[in-house]
CSV table of C-alpha atoms in Angstrom, one decimal:
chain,number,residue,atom,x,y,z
X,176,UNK,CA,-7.9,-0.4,1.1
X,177,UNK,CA,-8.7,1.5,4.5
X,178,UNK,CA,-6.5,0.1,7.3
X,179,UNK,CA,-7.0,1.7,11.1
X,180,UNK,CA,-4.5,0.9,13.5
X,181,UNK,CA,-4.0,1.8,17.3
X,182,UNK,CA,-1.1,3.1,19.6
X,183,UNK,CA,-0.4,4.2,22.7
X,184,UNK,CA,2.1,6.7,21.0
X,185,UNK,CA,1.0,10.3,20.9
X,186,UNK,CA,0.7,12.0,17.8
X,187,UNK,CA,3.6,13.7,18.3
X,188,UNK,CA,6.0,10.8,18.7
X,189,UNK,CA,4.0,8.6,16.1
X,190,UNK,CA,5.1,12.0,13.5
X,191,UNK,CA,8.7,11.8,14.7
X,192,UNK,CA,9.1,8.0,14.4
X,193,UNK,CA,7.7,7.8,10.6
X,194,UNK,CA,10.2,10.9,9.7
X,195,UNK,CA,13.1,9.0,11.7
X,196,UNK,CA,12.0,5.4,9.6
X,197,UNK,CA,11.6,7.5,6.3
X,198,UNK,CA,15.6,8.8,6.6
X,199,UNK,CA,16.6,5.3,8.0
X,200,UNK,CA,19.2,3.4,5.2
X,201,UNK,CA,17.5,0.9,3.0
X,202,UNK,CA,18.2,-2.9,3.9
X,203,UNK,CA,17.8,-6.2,2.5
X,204,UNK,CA,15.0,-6.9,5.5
X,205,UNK,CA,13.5,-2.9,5.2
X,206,UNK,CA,13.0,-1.0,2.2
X,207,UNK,CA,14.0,2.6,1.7
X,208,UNK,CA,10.3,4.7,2.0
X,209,UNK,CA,9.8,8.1,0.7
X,210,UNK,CA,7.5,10.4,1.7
X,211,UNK,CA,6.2,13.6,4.0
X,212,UNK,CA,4.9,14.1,7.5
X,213,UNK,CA,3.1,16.6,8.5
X,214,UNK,CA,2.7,18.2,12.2
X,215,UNK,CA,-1.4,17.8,12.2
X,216,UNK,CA,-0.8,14.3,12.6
X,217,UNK,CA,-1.0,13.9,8.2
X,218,UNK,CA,1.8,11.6,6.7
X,219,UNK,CA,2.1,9.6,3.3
X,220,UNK,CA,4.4,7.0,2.9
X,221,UNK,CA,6.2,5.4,-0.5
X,222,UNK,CA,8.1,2.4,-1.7
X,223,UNK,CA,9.5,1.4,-5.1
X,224,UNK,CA,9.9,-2.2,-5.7
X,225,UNK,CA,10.4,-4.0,-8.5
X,226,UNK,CA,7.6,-6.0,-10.5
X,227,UNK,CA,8.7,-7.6,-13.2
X,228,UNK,CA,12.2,-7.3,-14.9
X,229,UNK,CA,13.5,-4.0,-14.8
X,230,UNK,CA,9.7,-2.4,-14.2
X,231,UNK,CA,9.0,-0.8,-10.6
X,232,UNK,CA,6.0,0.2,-9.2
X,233,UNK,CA,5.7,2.9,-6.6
X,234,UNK,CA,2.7,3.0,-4.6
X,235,UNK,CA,2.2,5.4,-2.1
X,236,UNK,CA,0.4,4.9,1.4
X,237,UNK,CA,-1.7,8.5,2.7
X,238,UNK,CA,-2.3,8.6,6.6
X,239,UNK,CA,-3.7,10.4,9.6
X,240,UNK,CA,-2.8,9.8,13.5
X,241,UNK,CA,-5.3,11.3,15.8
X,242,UNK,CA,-5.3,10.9,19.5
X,243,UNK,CA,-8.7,9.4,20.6
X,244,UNK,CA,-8.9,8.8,24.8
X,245,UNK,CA,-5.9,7.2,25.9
X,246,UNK,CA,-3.9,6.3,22.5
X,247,UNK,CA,-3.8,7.2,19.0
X,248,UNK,CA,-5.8,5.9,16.3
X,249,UNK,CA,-4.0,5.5,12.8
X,250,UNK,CA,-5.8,5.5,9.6
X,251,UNK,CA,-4.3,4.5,6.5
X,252,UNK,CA,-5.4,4.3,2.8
X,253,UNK,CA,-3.2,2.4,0.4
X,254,UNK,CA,-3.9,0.7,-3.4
X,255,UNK,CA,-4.0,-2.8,-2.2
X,256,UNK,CA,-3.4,-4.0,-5.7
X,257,UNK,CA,-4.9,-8.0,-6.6
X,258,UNK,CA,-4.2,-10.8,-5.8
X,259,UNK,CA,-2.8,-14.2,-8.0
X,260,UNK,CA,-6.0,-15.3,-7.8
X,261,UNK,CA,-8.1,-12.0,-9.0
X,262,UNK,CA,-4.6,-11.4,-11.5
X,263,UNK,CA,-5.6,-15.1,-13.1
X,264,UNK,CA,-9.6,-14.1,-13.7
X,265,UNK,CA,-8.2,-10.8,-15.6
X,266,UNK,CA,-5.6,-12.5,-17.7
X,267,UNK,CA,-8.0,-15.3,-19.0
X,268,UNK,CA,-10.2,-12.4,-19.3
X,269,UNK,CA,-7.8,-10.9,-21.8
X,270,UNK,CA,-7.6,-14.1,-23.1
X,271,UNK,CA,-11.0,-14.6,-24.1
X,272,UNK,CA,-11.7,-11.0,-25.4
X,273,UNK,CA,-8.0,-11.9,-27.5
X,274,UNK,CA,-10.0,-14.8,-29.6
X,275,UNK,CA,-12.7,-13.0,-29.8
X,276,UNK,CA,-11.7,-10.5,-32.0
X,277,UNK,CA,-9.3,-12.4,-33.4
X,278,UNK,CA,-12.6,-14.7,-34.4
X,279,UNK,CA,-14.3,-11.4,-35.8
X,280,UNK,CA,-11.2,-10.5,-38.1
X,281,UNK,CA,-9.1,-8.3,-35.8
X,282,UNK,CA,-6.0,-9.7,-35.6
X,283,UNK,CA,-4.4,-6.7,-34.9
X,284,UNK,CA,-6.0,-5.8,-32.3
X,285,UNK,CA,-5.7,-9.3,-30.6
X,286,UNK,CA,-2.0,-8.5,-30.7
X,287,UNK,CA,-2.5,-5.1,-28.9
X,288,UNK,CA,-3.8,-7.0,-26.0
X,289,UNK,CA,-0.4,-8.9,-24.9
X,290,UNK,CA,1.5,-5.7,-23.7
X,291,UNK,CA,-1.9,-3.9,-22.6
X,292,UNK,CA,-1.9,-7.7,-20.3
X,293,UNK,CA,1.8,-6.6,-19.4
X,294,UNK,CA,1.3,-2.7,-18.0
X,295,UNK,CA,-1.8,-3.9,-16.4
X,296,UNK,CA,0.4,-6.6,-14.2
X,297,UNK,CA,2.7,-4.1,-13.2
X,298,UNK,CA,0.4,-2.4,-11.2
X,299,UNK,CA,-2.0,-4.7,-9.8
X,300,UNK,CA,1.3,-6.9,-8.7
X,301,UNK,CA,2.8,-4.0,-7.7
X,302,UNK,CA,0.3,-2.9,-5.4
X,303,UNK,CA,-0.6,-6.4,-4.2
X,304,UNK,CA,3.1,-6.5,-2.8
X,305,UNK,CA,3.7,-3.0,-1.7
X,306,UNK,CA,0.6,-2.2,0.0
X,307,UNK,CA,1.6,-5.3,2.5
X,308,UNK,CA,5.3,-3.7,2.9
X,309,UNK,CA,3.9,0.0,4.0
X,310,UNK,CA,1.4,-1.2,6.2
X,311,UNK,CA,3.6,-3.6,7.8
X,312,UNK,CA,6.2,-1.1,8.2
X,313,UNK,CA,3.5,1.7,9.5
X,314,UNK,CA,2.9,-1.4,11.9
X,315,UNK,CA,6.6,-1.7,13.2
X,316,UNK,CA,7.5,2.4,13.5
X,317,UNK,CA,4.2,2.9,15.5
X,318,UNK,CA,4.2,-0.5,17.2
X,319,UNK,CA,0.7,-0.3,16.6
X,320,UNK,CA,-2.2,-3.2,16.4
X,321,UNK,CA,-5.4,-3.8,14.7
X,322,UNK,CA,-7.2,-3.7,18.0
X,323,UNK,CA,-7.1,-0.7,20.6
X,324,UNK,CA,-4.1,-1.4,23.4
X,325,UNK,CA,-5.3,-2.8,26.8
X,326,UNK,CA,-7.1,-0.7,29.2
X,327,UNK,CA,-7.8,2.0,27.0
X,328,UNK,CA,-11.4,3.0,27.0
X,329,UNK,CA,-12.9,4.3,23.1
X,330,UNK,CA,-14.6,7.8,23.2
X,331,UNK,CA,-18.2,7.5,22.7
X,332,UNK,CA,-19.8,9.8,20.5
C-alpha cells in the first residue's frame, strides 16, 4: 500500500524526528520501531508484534520525504496485509480445496493444508495490524496529514 502524506517540516527535521522516535523506549500506547534513516530524505521503519500465540510478524515500512513548495511530501510503502473479511474468503478457500482432495483420495494432503492455513495467517494478520501502527506512528513523528497543510501552494509540473 502507497500512502503520501504532507508536512510543513523540512526534510531535515522530518529525518531527525523519525531517528529520535526510532530510539524512544517502547510503551504500552507506542511500540518499539526499528529501522534506518538516511540524510537524502530515505527512511524505513519496523515493528514486531505479535500474531498469534508466540508467533510475531515484523513488517517493515520503506519511505522518502521530499520538500515540494512550501512543505514536505512523505511517501510511504508498507505490506498492508488483509483484512477479516478478505482472511475469511481465503480460509473457506482452503476449506474447499481441503474436501476436494480429500474427495479425490488425498487425505494427506488435505491434512497439509491446516498449518499451510496457519503460516499464511501470520502474515496477512500481521501486516493487516502493523501496517496501521507505522503509518500512524509516521503520522504522529511528522505531524503530517493526508491533505497538503493550509496555504501551501503544490508545484505544478
Amino acid at each position: 500500500m502507497r500512502v503520501v502524506l504532507y508536512t510543513d517540516k523540512t526534510v531535515r527535521e522530518c529525518m531527525s524526528a523519525i531517528n529520535e522516535r526510532m530510539q524512544a523506549k517502547a510503551t504500552s500506547a507506542r511500540p518499539a520501531l526499528d529501522g534506518w534513516v538516511n540524510k537524502s530524505g530515505e527512511f524505513s521503519l519496523g515493528v514486531s508484534m505479535q500474531v498469534a500465540g508466540r508467533f510475531n510478524r515484523t513488517t517493515y515500512l520503506r519511505g522518502k520525504v521530499e520538500k515540494q513548495g512550501g512543505y514536505s511530501v512523505v511517501t510511504c510503502d508498507v505490506a498492508n496485509g488483509v483484512e477479516r473479511r478478505g482472511q475469511i474468503i481465503v480460509f473457506i478457500a482452503l476449506g474447499l480445496v481441503a474436501l476436494v482432495m480429500l474427495g479425490s483420495g488425498n487425505a494427506l494432503f488435505a491434512l497439509i493444508l491446516i498449518p499451510f492455513a496457519l503460516l499464511l495467517y501470520i502474515p496477512m494478520e500481521g501486516d493487516h495490524q502493523n501496517s496501521e501502527t507505522l503509518v500512524n506512528e509516521v503520522q504522529r513523528t511528522l505531524k503530517a496529514r493526508a491533505k497538503p497543510p493550509a496555504g501551501a501552494k503544490p508545484r505544478r509540473g
